[in-house]
Short mmCIF file of C-alpha atoms in Angstrom, two decimals:
data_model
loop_
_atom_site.label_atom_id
_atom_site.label_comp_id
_atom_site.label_asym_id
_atom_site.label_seq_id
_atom_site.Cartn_x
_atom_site.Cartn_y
_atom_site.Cartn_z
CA UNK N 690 52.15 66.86 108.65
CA UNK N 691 56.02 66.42 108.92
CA UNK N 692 56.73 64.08 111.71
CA UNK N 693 59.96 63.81 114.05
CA UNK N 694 61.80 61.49 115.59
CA UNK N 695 62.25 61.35 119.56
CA UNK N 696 65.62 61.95 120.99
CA UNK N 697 68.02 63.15 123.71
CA UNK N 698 70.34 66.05 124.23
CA UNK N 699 73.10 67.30 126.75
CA UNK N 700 72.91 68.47 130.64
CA UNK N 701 75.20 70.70 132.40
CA UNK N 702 75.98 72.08 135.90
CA UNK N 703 76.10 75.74 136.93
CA UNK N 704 77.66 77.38 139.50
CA UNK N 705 77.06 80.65 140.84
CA UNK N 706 79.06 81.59 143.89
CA UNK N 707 79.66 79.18 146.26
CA UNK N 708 76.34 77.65 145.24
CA UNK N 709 76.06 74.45 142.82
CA UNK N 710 73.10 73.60 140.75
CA UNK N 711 72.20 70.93 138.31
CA UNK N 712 70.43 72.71 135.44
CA UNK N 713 68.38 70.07 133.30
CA UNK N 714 68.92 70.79 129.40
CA UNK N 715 68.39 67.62 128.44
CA UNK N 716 64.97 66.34 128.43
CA UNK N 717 62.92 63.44 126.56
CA UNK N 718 59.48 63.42 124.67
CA UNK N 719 57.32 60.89 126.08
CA UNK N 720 53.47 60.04 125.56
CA UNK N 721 50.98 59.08 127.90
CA UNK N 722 49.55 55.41 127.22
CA UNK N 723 47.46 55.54 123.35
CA UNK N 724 44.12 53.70 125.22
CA UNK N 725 42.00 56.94 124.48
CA UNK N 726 40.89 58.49 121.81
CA UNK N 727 44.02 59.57 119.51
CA UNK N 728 42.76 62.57 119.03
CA UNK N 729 43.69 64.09 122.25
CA UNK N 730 47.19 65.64 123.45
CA UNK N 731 49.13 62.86 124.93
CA UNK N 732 52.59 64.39 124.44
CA UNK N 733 55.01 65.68 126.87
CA UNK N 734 58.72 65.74 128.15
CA UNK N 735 60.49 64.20 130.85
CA UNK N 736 64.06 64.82 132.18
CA UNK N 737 66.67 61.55 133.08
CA UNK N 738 64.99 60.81 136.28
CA UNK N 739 61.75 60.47 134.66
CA UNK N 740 60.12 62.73 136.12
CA UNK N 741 57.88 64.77 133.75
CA UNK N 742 59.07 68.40 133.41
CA UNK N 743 56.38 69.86 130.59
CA UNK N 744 53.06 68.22 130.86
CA UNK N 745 51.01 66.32 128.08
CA UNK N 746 49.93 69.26 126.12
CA UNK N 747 51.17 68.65 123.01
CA UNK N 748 49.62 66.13 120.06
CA UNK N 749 53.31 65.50 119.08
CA UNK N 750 56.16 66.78 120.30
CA UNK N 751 60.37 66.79 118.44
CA UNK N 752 62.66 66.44 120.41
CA UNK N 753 65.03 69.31 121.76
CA UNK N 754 67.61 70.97 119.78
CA UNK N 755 69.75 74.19 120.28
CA UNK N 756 67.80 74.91 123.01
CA UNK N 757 64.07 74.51 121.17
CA UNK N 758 61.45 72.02 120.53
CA UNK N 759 59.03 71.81 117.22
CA UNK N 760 55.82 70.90 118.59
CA UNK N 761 52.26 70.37 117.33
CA UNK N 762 49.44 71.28 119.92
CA UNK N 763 46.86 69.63 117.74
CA UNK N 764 46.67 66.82 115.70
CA UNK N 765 45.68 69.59 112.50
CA UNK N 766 46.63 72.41 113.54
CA UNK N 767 50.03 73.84 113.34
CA UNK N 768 53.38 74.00 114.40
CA UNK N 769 55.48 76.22 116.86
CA UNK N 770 58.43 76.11 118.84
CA UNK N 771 58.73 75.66 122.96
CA UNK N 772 61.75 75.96 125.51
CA UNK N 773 62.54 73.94 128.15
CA UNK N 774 60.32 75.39 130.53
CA UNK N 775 57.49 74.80 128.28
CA UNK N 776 56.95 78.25 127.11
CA UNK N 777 55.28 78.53 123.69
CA UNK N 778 58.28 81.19 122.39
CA UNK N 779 57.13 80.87 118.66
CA UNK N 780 53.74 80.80 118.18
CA UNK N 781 52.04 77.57 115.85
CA UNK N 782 51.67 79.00 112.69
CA UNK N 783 54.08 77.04 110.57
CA UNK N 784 52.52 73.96 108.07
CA UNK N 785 56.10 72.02 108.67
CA UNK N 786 59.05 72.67 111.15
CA UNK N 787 62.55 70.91 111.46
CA UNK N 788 64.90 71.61 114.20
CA UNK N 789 67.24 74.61 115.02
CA UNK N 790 70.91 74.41 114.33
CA UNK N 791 73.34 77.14 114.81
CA UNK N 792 70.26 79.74 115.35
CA UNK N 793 67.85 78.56 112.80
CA UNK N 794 65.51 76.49 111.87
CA UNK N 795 63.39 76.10 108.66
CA UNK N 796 60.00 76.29 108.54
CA UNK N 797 56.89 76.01 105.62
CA UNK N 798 54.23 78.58 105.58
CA UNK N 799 51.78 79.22 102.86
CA UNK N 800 53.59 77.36 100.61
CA UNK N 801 57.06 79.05 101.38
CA UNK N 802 60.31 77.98 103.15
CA UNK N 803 62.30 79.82 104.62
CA UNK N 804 64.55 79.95 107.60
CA UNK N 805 63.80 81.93 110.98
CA UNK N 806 65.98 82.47 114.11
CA UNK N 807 64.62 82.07 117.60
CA UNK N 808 62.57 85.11 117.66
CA UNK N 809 60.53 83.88 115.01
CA UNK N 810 61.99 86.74 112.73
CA UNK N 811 62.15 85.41 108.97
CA UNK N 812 65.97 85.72 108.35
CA UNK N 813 67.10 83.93 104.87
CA UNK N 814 64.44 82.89 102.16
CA UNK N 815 66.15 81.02 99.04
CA UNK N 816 65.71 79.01 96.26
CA UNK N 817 68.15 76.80 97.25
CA UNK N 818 67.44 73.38 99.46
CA UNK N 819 69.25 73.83 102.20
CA UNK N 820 70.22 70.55 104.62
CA UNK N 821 70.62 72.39 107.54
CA UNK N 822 73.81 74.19 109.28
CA UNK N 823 76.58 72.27 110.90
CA UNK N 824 79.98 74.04 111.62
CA UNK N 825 79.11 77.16 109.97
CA UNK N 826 77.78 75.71 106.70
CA UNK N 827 74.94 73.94 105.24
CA UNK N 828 74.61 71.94 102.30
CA UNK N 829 73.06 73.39 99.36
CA UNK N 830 71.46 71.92 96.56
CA UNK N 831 69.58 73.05 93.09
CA UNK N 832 68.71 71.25 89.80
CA UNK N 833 70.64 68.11 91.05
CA UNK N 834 73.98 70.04 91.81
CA UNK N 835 75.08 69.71 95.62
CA UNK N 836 77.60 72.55 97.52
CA UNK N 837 77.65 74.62 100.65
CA UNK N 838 76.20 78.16 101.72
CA UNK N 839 76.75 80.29 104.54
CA UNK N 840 74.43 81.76 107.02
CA UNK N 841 73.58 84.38 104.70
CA UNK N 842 72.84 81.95 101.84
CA UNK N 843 75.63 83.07 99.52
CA UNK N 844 76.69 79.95 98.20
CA UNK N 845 80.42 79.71 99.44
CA UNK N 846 81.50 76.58 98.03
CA UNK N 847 80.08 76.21 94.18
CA UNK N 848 77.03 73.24 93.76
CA UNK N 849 79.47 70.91 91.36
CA UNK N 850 79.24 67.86 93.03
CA UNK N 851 76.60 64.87 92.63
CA UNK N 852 76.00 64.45 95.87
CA UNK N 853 77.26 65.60 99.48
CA UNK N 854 76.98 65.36 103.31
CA UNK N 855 77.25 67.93 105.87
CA UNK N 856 81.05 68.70 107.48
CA UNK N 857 82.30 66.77 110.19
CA UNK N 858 85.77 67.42 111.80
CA UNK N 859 86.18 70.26 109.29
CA UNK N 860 85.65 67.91 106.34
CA UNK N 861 82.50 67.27 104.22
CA UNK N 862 82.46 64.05 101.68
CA UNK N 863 81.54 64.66 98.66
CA UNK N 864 80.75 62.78 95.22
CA UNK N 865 82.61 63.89 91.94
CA UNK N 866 82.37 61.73 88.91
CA UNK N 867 81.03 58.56 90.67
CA UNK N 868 83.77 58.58 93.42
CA UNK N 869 84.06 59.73 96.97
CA UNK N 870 86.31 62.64 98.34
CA UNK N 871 86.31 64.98 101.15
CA UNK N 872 86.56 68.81 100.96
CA UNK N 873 87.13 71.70 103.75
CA UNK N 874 85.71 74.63 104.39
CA UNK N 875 87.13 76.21 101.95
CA UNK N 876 85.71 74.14 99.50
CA UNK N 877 89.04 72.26 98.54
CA UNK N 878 89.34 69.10 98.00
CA UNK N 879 91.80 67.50 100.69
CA UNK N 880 91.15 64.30 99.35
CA UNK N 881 90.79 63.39 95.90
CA UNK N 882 87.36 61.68 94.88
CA UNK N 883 88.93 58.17 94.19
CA UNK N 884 86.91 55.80 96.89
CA UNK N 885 83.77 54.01 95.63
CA UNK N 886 80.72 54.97 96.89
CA UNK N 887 79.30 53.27 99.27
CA UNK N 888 76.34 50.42 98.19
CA UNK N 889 73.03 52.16 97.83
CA UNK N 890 71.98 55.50 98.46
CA UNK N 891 69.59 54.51 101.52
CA UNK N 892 72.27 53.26 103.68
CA UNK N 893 73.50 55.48 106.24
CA UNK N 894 77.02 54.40 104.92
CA UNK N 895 76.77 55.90 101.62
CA UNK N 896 78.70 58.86 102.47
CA UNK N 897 80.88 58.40 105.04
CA UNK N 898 82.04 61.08 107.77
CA UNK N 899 84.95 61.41 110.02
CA UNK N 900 84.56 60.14 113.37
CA UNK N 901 86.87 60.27 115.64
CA UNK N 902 89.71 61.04 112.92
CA UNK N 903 89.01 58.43 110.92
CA UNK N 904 86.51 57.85 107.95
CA UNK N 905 84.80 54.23 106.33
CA UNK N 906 85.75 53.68 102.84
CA UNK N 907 85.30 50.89 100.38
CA UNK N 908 87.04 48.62 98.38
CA UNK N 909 85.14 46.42 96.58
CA UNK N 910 83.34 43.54 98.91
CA UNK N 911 84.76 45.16 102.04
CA UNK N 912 85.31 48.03 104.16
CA UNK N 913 87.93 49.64 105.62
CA UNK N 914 89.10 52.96 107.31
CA UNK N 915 91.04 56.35 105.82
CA UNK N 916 92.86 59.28 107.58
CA UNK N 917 92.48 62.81 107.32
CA UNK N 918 95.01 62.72 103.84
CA UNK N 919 93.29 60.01 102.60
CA UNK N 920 95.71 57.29 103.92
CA UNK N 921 94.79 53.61 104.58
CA UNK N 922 94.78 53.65 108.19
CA UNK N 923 93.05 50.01 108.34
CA UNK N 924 92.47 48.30 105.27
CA UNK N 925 89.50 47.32 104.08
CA UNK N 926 88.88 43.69 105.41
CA UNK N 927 85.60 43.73 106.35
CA UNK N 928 81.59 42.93 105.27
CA UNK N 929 80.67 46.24 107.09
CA UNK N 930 81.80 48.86 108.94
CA UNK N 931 80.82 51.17 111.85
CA UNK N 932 81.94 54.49 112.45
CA UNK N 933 84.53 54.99 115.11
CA UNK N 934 82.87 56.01 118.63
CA UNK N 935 84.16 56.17 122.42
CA UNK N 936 87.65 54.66 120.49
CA UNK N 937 86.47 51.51 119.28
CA UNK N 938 84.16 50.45 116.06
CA UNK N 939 81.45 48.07 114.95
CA UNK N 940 82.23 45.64 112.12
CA UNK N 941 80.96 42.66 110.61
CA UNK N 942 83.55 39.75 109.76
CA UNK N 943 82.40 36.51 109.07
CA UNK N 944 78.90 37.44 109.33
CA UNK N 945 79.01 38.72 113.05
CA UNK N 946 79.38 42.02 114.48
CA UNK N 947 82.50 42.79 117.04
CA UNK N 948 84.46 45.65 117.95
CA UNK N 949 88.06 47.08 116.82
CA UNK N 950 90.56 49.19 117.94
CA UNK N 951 92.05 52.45 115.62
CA UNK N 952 94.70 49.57 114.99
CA UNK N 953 92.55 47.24 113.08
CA UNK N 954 92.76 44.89 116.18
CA UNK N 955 89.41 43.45 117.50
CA UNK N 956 89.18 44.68 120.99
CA UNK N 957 85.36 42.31 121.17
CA UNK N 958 85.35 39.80 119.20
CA UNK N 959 82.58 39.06 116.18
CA UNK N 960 80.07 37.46 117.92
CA UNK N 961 76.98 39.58 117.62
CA UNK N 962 73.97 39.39 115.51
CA UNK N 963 74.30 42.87 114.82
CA UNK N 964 76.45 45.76 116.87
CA UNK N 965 75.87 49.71 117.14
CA UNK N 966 78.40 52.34 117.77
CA UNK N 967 78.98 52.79 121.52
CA UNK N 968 77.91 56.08 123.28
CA UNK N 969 77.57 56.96 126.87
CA UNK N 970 80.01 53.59 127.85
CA UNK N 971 77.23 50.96 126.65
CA UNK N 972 76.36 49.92 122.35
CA UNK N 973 73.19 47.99 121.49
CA UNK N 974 73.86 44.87 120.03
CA UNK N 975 71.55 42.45 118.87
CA UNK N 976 71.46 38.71 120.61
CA UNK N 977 69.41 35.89 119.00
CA UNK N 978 67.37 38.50 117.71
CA UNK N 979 66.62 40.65 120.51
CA UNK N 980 68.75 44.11 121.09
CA UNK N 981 70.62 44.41 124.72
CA UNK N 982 73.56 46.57 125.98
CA UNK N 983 77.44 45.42 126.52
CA UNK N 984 79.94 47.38 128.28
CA UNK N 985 83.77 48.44 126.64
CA UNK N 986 84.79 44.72 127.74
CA UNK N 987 82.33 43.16 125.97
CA UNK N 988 80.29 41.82 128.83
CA UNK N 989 76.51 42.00 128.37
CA UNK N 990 75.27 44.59 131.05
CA UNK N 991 71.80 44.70 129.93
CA UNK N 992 69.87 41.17 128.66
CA UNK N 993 68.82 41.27 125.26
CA UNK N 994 65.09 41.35 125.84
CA UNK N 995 64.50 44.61 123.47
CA UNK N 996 62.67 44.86 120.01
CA UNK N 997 64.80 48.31 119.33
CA UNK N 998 67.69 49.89 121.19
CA UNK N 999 68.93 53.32 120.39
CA UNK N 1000 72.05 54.77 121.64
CA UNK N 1001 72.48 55.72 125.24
CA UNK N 1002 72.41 59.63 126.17
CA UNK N 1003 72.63 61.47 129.14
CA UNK N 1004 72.21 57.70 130.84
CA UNK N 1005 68.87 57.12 129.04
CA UNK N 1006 68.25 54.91 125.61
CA UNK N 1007 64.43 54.86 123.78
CA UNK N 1008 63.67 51.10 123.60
CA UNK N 1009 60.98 49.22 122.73
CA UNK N 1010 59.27 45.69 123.51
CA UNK N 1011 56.62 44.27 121.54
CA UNK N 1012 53.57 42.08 123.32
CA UNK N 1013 52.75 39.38 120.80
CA UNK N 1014 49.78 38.35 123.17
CA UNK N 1015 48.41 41.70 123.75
CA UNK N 1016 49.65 43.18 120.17
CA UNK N 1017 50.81 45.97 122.04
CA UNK N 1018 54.41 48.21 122.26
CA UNK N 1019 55.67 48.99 125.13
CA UNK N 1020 58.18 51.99 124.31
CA UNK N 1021 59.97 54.61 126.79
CA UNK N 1022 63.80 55.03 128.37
CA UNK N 1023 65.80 52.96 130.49
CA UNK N 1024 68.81 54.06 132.67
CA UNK N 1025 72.19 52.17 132.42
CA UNK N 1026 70.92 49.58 134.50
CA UNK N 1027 68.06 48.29 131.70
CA UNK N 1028 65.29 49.85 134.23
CA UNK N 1029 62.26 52.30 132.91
CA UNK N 1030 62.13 55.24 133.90
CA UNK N 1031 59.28 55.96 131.99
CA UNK N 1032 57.39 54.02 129.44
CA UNK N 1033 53.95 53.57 127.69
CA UNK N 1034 51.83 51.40 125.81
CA UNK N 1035 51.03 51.88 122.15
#
């Protein structure tokens, strides 16, 4: 059974005429307290008030992506695909199901991947592993050789490279003899693989993107950031390194986290266990071993009281809190002000 990770997406407001209304796209899986059996359907969603939108009729529930939502109704049966309303548009029938991206999604059925649109119509099958779309493309990998293919599958820029990440800001990194680089869409190579790769392939640093203009690289002991030609833009000074976010990044110097500037220039100093990139105004850093929120100044907004922190979206962040007494979790979403909306026991 292929299991998903809870998260957020975006709101907007429509207008029609003279008449405003707040359309809620962005809603949250949540569970109902894990006291009963396990067996039965405890999952639903909730929008940023907390108020739940689709009831618990779900055994597990992904969260929402390009408008969609993988969901398993029981715990062995299989998987289909809701809206926001809670409509069952695709019908369970697939034995895994990731999340839709540009107008697909793929999906495992008798043994065979492939990739459908929202319909549910089958619209690519391949032998290639595809990563997923983003900006048009999707990585594409086969016998150990890593490139890029279309919508149509046609492979558009060749699989010669070791290893590769999806594009971001119209560049993708890429590995080429041991070394990093960056390619565009067009499958040249704007920047010649010459950075080291990043220390182990597990950590979310290994292959940098650019954020915000700017990418990580690596020199040795210590990090640093590049520009879009592959210019030092800050050199590479410290033990880790962020990527920019909401104009500012996490590093480590000295063995604490802080915050600089696209200048090099801490902006919050390096006092922090450990720091997060900022989203939504607040970043999770971690205090004497418990996770909180500061504000762009800084200032500690929300006490560090949590076991886990994710990043703030749409004014909500998943956090946990573990009983030691009780051997329980407490996990669900607090607003900017580090109240639940919503929570439950586990």
């Amino acid at each position: 059974m292929k299991i998903f990770v809870f998260g957020m997406f975006t709101s907007i407001l429509l207008c029609w005429g003279a008449n405003c209304i707040a359309q809620e796209t962005q809603l949250f899986p949540v569970m109902k307290e894990h006291l009963a059996a396990q067996d039965q359907n405890t999952t639903g969603y909730i929008n940023k008030y907390g108020r739940l939108k689709i009831g618990f009729k779900f055994y597990y529930a992904s969260k929402f992506s390009d408008g969609m939502a993988a969901v398993l109704v029981t715990k062995n049966g299989k998987w289909g695909y809701v809206d926001k309303t809670g409509r069952m548009v695709i019908a369970p029938q697939f034995d895994e199901a990731s999340s839709f991206a540009d107008g697909r999604a793929r999906v495992t059925k008798d043994g065979r991947t492939y990739y459908i649109s929202k319909t549910g119509s089958k619209v690519l099958e391949t032998p290639l592993l595809l990563m997923g779309f983003r900006e048009g493309l999707s990585l594409a990998e086969m016998n150990g050789k890593w490139g890029f293919a279309n919508a149509e599958g046609q492979i558009v820029i060749p699989l010669r490279f070791q290893h590769a990440n999806p594009f971001s800001e119209g560049l993708a990194s890429v590995v080429q003899n041991g070394k990093i680089g960056y390619v565009n869409r067009s499958g040249e190579l704007i920047i010649t693989p010459h950075f080291e790769v990043m220390i182990g392939f597990s950590d979310p640093l290994f292959l940098p993107n650019f954020s915000g203009g700017l990418a990580v690289y690596r020199a040795g002991a210590f990090y640093g950031y590049i520009g879009r030609t592959g210019e030092i833009a800050i050199p590479a000074a410290f033990q880790r390194a962020r990527p920019f976010a909401e104009g500012v990044a996490a590093v480590s110097s000295g063995g604490r986290w802080g915050y600089i500037d696209r200048n090099g220039k801490f902006v919050i100093p390096p006092e922090f266990g450990q720091a997060n990139s900022f989203s939504g105004g607040l970043a999770s850093v971690r205090v004497r071993g418990k996770w909180g929120y500061i504000d762009p100044t800084g200032k500690v907004v929300i006490p560090a009281k949590f076991d886990s922190a994710e990043a703030f979206d749409d004014g909500l962040a998943e956090v946990t809190i573990y009983n030691e007494t009780k051997r329980t979790t407490q996990r669900g979403y607090i607003n900017q002000k580090g109240k639940f909306v919503y929570s439950w026991r586990q």
